[in-house]
Structure formats: structure tokens, C-alpha cells
Coordinates of C-alpha atoms in Angstrom, one line a residue:
X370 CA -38.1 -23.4 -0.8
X371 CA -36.2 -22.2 2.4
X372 CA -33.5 -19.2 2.6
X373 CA -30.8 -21.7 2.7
X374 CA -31.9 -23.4 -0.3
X375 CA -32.3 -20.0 -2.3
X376 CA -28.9 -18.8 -0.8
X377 CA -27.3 -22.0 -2.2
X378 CA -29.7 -21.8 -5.9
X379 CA -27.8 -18.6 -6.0
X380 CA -24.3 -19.7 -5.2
X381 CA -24.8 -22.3 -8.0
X382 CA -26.3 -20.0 -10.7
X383 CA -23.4 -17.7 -9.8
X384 CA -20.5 -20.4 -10.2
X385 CA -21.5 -20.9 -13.3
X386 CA -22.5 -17.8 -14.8
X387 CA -21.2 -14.3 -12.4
X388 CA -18.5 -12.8 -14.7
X389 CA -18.1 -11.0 -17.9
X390 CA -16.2 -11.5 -20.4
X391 CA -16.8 -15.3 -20.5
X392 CA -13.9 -16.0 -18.5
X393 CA -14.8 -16.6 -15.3
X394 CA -13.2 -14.4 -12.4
X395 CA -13.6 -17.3 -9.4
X396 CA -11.7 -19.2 -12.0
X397 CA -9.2 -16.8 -12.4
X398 CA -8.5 -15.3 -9.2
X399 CA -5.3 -15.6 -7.1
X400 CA -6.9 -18.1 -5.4
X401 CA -6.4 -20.6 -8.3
X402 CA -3.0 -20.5 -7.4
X403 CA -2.3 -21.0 -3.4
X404 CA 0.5 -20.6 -1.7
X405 CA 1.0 -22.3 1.7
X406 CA -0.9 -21.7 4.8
X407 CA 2.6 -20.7 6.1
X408 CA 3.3 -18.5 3.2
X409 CA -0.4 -16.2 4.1
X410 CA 0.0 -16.7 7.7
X411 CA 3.3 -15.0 7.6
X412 CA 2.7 -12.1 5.7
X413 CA -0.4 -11.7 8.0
X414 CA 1.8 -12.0 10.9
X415 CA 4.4 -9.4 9.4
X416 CA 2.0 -6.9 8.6
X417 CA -0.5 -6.8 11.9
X418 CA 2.9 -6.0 13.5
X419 CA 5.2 -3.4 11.1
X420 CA 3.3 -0.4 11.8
X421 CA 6.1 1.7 9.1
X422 CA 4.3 -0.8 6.2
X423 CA 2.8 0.4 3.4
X424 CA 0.3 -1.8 2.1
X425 CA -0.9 -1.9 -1.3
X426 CA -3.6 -3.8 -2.7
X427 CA -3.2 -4.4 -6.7
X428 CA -5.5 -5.8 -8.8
X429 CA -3.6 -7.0 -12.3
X430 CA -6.2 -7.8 -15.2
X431 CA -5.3 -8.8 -18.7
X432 CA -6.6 -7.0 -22.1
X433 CA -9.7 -8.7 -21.8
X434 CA -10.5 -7.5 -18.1
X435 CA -9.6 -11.0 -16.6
X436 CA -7.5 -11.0 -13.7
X437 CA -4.3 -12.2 -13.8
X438 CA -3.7 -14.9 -10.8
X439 CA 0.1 -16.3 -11.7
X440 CA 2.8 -13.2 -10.9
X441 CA 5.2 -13.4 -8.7
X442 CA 6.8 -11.1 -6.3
X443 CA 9.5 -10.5 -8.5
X444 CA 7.5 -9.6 -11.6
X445 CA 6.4 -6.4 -9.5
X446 CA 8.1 -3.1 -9.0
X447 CA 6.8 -0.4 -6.6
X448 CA 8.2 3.4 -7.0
X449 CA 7.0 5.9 -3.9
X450 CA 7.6 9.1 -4.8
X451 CA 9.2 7.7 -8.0
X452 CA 12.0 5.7 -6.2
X453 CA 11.8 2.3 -6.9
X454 CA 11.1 0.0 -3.1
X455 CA 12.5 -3.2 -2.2
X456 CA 9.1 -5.6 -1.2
X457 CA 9.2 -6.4 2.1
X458 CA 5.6 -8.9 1.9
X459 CA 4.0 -10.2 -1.1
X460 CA 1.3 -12.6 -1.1
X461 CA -1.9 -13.7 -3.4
X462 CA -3.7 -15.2 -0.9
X463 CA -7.1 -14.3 -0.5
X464 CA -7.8 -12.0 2.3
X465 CA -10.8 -11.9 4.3
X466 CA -12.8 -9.0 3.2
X467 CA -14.3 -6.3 5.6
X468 CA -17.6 -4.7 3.0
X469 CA -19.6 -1.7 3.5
X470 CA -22.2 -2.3 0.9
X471 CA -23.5 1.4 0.7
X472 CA -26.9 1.9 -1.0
X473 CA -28.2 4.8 -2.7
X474 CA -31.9 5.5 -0.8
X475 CA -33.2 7.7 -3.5
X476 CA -32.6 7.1 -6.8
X477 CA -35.7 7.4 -9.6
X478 CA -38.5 4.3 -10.1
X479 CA -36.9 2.4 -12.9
X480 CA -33.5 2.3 -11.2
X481 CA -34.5 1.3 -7.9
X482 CA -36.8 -1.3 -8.9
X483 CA -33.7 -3.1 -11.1
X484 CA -31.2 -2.5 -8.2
X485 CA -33.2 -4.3 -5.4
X486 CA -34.7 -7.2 -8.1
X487 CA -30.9 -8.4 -7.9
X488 CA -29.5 -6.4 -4.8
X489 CA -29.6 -10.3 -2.6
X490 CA -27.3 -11.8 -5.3
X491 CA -24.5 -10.0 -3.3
X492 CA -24.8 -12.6 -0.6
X493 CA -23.4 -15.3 -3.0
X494 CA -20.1 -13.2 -3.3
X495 CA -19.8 -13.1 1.1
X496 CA -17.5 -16.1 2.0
X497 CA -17.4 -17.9 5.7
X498 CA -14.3 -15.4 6.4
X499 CA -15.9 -12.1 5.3
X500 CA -18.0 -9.7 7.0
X501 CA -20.5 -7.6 5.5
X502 CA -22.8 -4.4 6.6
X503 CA -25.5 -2.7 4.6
X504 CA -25.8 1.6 5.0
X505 CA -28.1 3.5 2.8
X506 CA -28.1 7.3 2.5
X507 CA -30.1 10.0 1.3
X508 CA -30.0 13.5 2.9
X509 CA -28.7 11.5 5.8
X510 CA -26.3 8.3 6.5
X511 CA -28.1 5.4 7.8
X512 CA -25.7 2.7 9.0
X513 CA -27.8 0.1 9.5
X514 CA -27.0 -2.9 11.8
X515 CA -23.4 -4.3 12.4
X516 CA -20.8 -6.2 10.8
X517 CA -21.9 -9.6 10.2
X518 CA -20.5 -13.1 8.9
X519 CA -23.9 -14.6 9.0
X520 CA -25.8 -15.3 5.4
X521 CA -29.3 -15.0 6.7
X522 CA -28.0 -11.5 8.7
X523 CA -26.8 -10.4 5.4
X524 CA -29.6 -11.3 3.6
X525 CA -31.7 -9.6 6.4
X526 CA -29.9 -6.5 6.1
X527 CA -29.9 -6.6 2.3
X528 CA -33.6 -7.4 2.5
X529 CA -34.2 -4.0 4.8
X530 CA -32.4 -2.1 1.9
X531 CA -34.3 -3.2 -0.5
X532 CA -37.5 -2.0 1.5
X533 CA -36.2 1.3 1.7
X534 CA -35.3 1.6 -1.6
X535 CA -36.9 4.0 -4.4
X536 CA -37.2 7.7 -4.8
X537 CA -38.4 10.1 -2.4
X538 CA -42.5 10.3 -1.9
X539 CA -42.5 13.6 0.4
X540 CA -41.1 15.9 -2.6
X541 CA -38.7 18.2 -2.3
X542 CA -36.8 17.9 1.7
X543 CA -35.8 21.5 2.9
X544 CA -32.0 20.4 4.7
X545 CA -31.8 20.7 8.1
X546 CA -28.0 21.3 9.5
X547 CA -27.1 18.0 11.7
X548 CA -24.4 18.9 14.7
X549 CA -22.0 21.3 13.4
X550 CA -18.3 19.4 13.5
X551 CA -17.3 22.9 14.2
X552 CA -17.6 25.2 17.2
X553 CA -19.9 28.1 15.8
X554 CA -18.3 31.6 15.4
X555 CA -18.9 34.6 16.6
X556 CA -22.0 36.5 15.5
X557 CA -22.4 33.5 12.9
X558 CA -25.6 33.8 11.3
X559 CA -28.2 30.4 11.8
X560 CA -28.6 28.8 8.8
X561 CA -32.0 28.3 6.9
X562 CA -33.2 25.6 5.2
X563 CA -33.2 26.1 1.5
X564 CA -36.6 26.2 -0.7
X565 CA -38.1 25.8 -3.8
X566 CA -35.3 23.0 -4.2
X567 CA -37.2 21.8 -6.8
X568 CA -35.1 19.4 -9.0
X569 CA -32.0 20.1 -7.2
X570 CA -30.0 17.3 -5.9
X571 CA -30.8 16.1 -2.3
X572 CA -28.2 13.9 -1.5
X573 CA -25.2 13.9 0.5
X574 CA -22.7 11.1 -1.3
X575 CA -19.7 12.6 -0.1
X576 CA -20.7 12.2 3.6
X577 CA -21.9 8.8 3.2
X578 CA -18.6 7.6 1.8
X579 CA -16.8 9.0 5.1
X580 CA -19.7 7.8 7.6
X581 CA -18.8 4.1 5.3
X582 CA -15.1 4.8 5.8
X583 CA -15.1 5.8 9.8
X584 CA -17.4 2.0 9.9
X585 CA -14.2 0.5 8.6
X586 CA -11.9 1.9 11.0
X587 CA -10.9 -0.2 13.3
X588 CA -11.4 -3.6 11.1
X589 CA -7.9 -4.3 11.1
X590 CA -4.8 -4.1 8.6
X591 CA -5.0 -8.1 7.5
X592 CA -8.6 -7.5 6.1
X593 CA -9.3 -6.0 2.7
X594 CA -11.6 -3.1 3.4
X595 CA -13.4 -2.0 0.6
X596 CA -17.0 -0.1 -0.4
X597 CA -18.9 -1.4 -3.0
X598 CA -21.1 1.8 -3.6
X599 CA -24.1 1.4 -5.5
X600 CA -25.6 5.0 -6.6
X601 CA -26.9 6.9 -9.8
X602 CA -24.0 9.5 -9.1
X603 CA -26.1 12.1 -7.7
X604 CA -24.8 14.2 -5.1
X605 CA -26.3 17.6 -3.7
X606 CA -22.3 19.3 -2.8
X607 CA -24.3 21.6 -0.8
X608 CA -25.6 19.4 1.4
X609 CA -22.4 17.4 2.8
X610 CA -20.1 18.3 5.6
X611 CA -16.9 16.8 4.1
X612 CA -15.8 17.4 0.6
X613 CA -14.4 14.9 -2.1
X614 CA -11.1 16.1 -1.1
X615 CA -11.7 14.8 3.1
X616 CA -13.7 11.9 2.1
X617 CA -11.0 11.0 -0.4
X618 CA -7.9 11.2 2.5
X619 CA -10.1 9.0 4.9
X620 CA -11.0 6.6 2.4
X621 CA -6.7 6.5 1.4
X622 CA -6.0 6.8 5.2
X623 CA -7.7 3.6 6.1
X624 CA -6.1 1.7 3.0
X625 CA -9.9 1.8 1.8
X626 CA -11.2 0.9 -2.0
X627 CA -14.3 1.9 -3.5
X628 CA -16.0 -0.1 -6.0
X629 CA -18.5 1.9 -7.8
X630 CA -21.8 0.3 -8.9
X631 CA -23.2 3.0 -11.8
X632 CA -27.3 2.4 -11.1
X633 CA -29.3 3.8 -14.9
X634 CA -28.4 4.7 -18.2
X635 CA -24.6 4.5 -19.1
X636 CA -25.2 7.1 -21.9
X637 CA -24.7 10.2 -20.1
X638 CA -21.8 8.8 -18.0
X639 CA -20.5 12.4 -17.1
X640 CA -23.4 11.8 -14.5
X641 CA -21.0 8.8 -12.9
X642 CA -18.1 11.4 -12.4
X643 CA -17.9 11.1 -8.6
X644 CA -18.2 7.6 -8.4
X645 CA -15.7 7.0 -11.0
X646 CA -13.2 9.3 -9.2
X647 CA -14.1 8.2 -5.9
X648 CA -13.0 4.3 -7.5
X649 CA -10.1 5.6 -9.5
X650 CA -8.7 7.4 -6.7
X651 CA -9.1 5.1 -4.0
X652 CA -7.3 1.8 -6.4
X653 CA -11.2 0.7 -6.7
X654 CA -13.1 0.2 -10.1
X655 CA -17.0 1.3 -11.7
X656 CA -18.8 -1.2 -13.2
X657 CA -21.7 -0.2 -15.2
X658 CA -24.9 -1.9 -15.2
X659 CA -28.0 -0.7 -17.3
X660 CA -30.0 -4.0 -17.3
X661 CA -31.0 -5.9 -14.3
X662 CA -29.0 -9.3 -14.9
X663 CA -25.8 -7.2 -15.7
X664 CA -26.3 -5.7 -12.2
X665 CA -26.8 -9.6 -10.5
X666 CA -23.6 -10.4 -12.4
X667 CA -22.2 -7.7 -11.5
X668 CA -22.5 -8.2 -7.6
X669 CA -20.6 -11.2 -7.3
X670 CA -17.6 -10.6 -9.6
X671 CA -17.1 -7.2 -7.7
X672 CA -16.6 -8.9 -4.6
X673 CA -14.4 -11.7 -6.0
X674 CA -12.0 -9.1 -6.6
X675 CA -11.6 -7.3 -4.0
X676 CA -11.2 -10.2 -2.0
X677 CA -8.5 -11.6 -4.6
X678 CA -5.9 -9.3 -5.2
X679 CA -2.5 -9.2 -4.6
X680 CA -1.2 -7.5 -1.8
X681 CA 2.3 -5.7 -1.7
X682 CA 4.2 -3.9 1.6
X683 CA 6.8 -2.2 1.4
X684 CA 8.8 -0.1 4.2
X685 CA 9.7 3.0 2.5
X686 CA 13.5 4.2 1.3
X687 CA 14.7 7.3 -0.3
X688 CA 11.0 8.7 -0.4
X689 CA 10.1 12.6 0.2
X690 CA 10.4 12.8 4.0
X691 CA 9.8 16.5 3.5
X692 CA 6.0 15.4 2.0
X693 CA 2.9 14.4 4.0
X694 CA 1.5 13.0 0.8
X695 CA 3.3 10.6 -0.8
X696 CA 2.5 9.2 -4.9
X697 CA 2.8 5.3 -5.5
X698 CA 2.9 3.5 -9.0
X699 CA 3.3 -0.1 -9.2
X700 CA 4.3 -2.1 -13.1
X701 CA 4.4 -5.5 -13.5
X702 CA 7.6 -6.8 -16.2
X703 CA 4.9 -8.8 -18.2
X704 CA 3.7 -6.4 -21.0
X705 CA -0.2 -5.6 -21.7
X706 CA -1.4 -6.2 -18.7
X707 CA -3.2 -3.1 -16.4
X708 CA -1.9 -2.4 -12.8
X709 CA -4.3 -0.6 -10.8
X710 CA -3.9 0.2 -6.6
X711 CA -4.4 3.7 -4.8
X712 CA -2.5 6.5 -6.2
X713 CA -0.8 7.5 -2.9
X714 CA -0.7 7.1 0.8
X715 CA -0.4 10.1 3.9
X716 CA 1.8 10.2 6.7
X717 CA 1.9 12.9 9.6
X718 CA 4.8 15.6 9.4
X719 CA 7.8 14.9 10.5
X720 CA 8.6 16.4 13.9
X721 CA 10.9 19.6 13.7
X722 CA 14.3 18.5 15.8
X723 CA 16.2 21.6 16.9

């Protein structure tokens, strides 16, 4: 059988069976309910050129975890700062979708061999206007080759990860200090690698999530940008440059959402805290997966919705100009349904006029 008849066994198989609950989520999507070309072009148009917009990406699910495709502009309220906004652009179009799929390089036997048996199946989520890239990280970031729209690219890339994939075979890696991001002080002593690391954690997840996010940069504000992070959790604090904290601004900066793909055994999930705050933080979501057809599943329906979501922009009014940080909450008037975008948004100081 050829790639492209594999690629297209998988976008069948996937039609028919890539959500759960039952419902299907490329059923219910915003994209079951268009609005006119006019209608996306326009609030494209409006937001590649109000630079003051903030622009919110909101995923609305029912109690059941379906999304919710049929609310209208008027069903939302935005509060900054808790002052209620006025929407400037509303739209449930589908967006194309800028993805870093980032891929843990190291995690233990079992886990890497049911992450790469359905790591391909993310290829039948990639639609003709997305763009995809694969990193991997371990001690270090590895960004792999570059943005591509291409199905066989992808599933080159995605093939390359899946190589690389599985735990470490040298033992325990001493750290070597990369290039200092800061000029060194005086009579600042060198630093030596640790030993006798033993169990200790050698992975740097924090870094790889900025090294993703800087990859993102300059993808442009009328593409969904989003991280689909697939990782047992584990990250060695000492061995990263930035901390959550840094990683976390970037990742809100860029108008960036994580989706966090838990790789093992859900039964310890305290293990799953950073990617789980990483999502939360960032208006992202974790999905679990402890068997390997949950994880194919799994693939798909995360990038379904962060393609489909409904986007909100808003110029802001009555807000904390005194605040370089500023708190957003969005409700929707129907009852029972769960909200979920990023938590806030930065802005530079205002300049001090005499």
C-alpha cells in the first residue's frame, strides 16, 4: 500500500472513530456551523491590522466534553480586569492552525513504544491550511526541520521522531551548561557538571516549551498557534534556563496554547503537574492516554480543537492601565456549559509623561 493510501486509511478510520465520548468532535466543531467567507475574511482582515486587539481563543464544551459549535457573539461576555468589554470581532470560523508537535525524547520502554505505535495518526488531524513542525527534547531542544503543509513532510518528520524515541541508553548524562543568556559575573565560579545523577530527572521541559514558543513567533495573529506537547511530565528544574514562570509569559505573549498529551499511567497524576499547568495556564487542555488506541484517538481530536474554537477580540476599556498584567474571564449566558481561554494577557508599562 503507498503513503498516500495509508494517509487516507487513516483519515477514514479517524472520521469515523477519533473522539471520545461518542459524539464526535469534527461533527461538532464550529465548523458545522459556517459563517460566510465575508464574515472570516473580515475578522481576519480586522485583526492582522488592530495592533491594540486582544485576541482570545475560547473553547466552549458541554457537560459531556463536546464542544459546543452554535453561540453567538452575543451569548459571550468578556471582563479584563473584571470590567465587562464590548467585542470588537467574533467569529467561529476555523482558523488555520500553526502546531509545534513537541515530543518527549526520553521517556521509559513501555511509554515510548505506545507513543510512537500511534504518534503518525496526528497527520490525519493536519488540514491543507495548517502547518505543522516536529521538536523533541531531552537535556537539549531539537527543532527539527521547518514548518510544513505537506502530508508526506509531516509524516517524514513524525517518522524521525518516532526513531528517536525511547529512553536514554548511555545512563545517567552529566549536564553541560549551553551559552549563558547572561553575561558572566565577576569572579563567577565555572560550573561543573553534576554526578552520581542517578535517578534524577534529566530533562529540561521548561526550555523546550520556550525553544517551541520562540518557533511560533512570527507565524502571524490570523493563525491559531498552539503546542500539542506529548511528555510523561518529567522535568529536571535544574537543568533549564527559563523557569515556568518565563516559559509561561512567552507562551501568553505570543497568544500561544498548550495541549498536554499525559504519556503512562494516569494513577499518579501528581506526576502530570507541569503539563497540566502549562495547559491550564496557557487556555490549552491535558488529555490522558494510558492505552495505545486512546493515545491514536486522542491525536486527532486535540487538533480538531484547537483549530475550532471561537475566537473573540476586544480593544480594551476601563482596564488597569496602571498593570502590566492584565486577568481575563470570559461566561457564556447559556448555563452548564465550561468556558476555557488563557487566564490573562501582558502589555509593556505605560510611559511616564511629565
Amino acid at each position: 500500500m503507498s503513503r498516500t493510501s495509508r494517509i487516507l486509511s487513516i483519515l477514514v478510520a479517524f472520521a469515523l472513530f477519533a473522539t471520545t465520548p461518542p459524539s464526535s468532535t469534527r461533527s461538532a466543531s464550529p465548523q458545522s456551523t459556517p459563517q460566510s467567507d465575508n464574515s472570516q475574511t473580515d475578522a481576519q482582515t480586522r485583526i492582522r491590522v488592530s495592533s491594540d486587539l486582544v485576541i482570545l481563543s475560547v473553547t466552549v464544551k458541554d457537560k459531556f466534553g463536546t464542544l459546543v459549535p452554535d453561540l453567538q457573539k452575543q451569548e459571550f461576555h468578556v471582563f479584563d480586569d473584571s470590567v465587562e468589554q464590548s467585542i470588537d470581532v467574533f467569529t467561529a470560523d476555523a482558523f488555520p492552525l500553526s502546531l509545534v508537535v513537541l515530543v518527549d525524547d526520553d521517556l521509559k520502554s513501555d511509554d515510548a513504544a505506545q507513543m510512537v505505535r500511534g504518534l503518525h495518526a496526528i497527520a490525519a488531524g493536519i488540514s491543507s491550511s495548517d502547518e505543522a513542525r516536529v521538536c523533541r527534547f531531552d537535556l537539549k531542544f531539537y527543532p527539527g526541520d521547518a514548518f510544513t503543509a505537506d502530508l508526506n513532510g509531516l509524516v517524514a518528520q513524525l517518522t524521525s521522531a518516532q526513531d528517536a524515541s525511547g529512553p536514554s541508553t548511555a545512563g545517567p548524562v552529566p549536564f553541560v551548561t549551553g551559552p549563558s543568556w547572561h553575561a558572566a559575573g565577576v569572579g563567577e565560579p565555572s560550573q561543573a557538571a553534576p554526578t552520581n545523577l542517578g535517578s534524577a530527572p534529566t530533562k529540561a521541559l521548561d526550555d523546550a516549551i520556550f525553544s517551541a514558543a520562540q518557533l511560533l513567533h512570527d507565524r502571524g495573529r490570523t493563525r491559531r498557534k498552539a503546542i500539542l506537547l506529548i511528555s510523561d511530565g518529567i522535568n529536571g528544574v535544574r537543568f533549564n534556563h527559563h523557569t515556568y514562570q518565563e516559559t509561561l509569559e512567552t507562551l501568553i505573549r505570543e497568544n500561544i496554547s498548550v495541549y498536554s498529551l499525559a504519556v503512562g499511567s494516569a494513577s499518579a497524576r501528581r506526576k502530570f503537574t507541569r503539563l497540566v499547568n502549562y495547559a491550564n495556564d496557557s487556555g490549552g487542555e491535558t488529555f490522558y492516554a494510558a492505552k495505545t488506541n486512546a493515545m491514536e484517538k486522542l491525536y486527532s481530536r486535540i487538533t480538531e480543537q484547537a483549530r475550532h474554537e471561537y475566537t473573540l477580540a476586544y480593544v480594551p476599556r476601563g482596564n488597569d492601565r496602571n498593570s502590566t498584567y492584565h486577568t481575563v474571564r470570559v461566561t457564556t449566558t447559556r448555563e452548564a456549559l465550561h468556558v476555557k481561554t488563557r487566564l490573562g494577557y501582558y502589555t509593556p508599562p505605560s510611559p511616564n509623561i511629565p
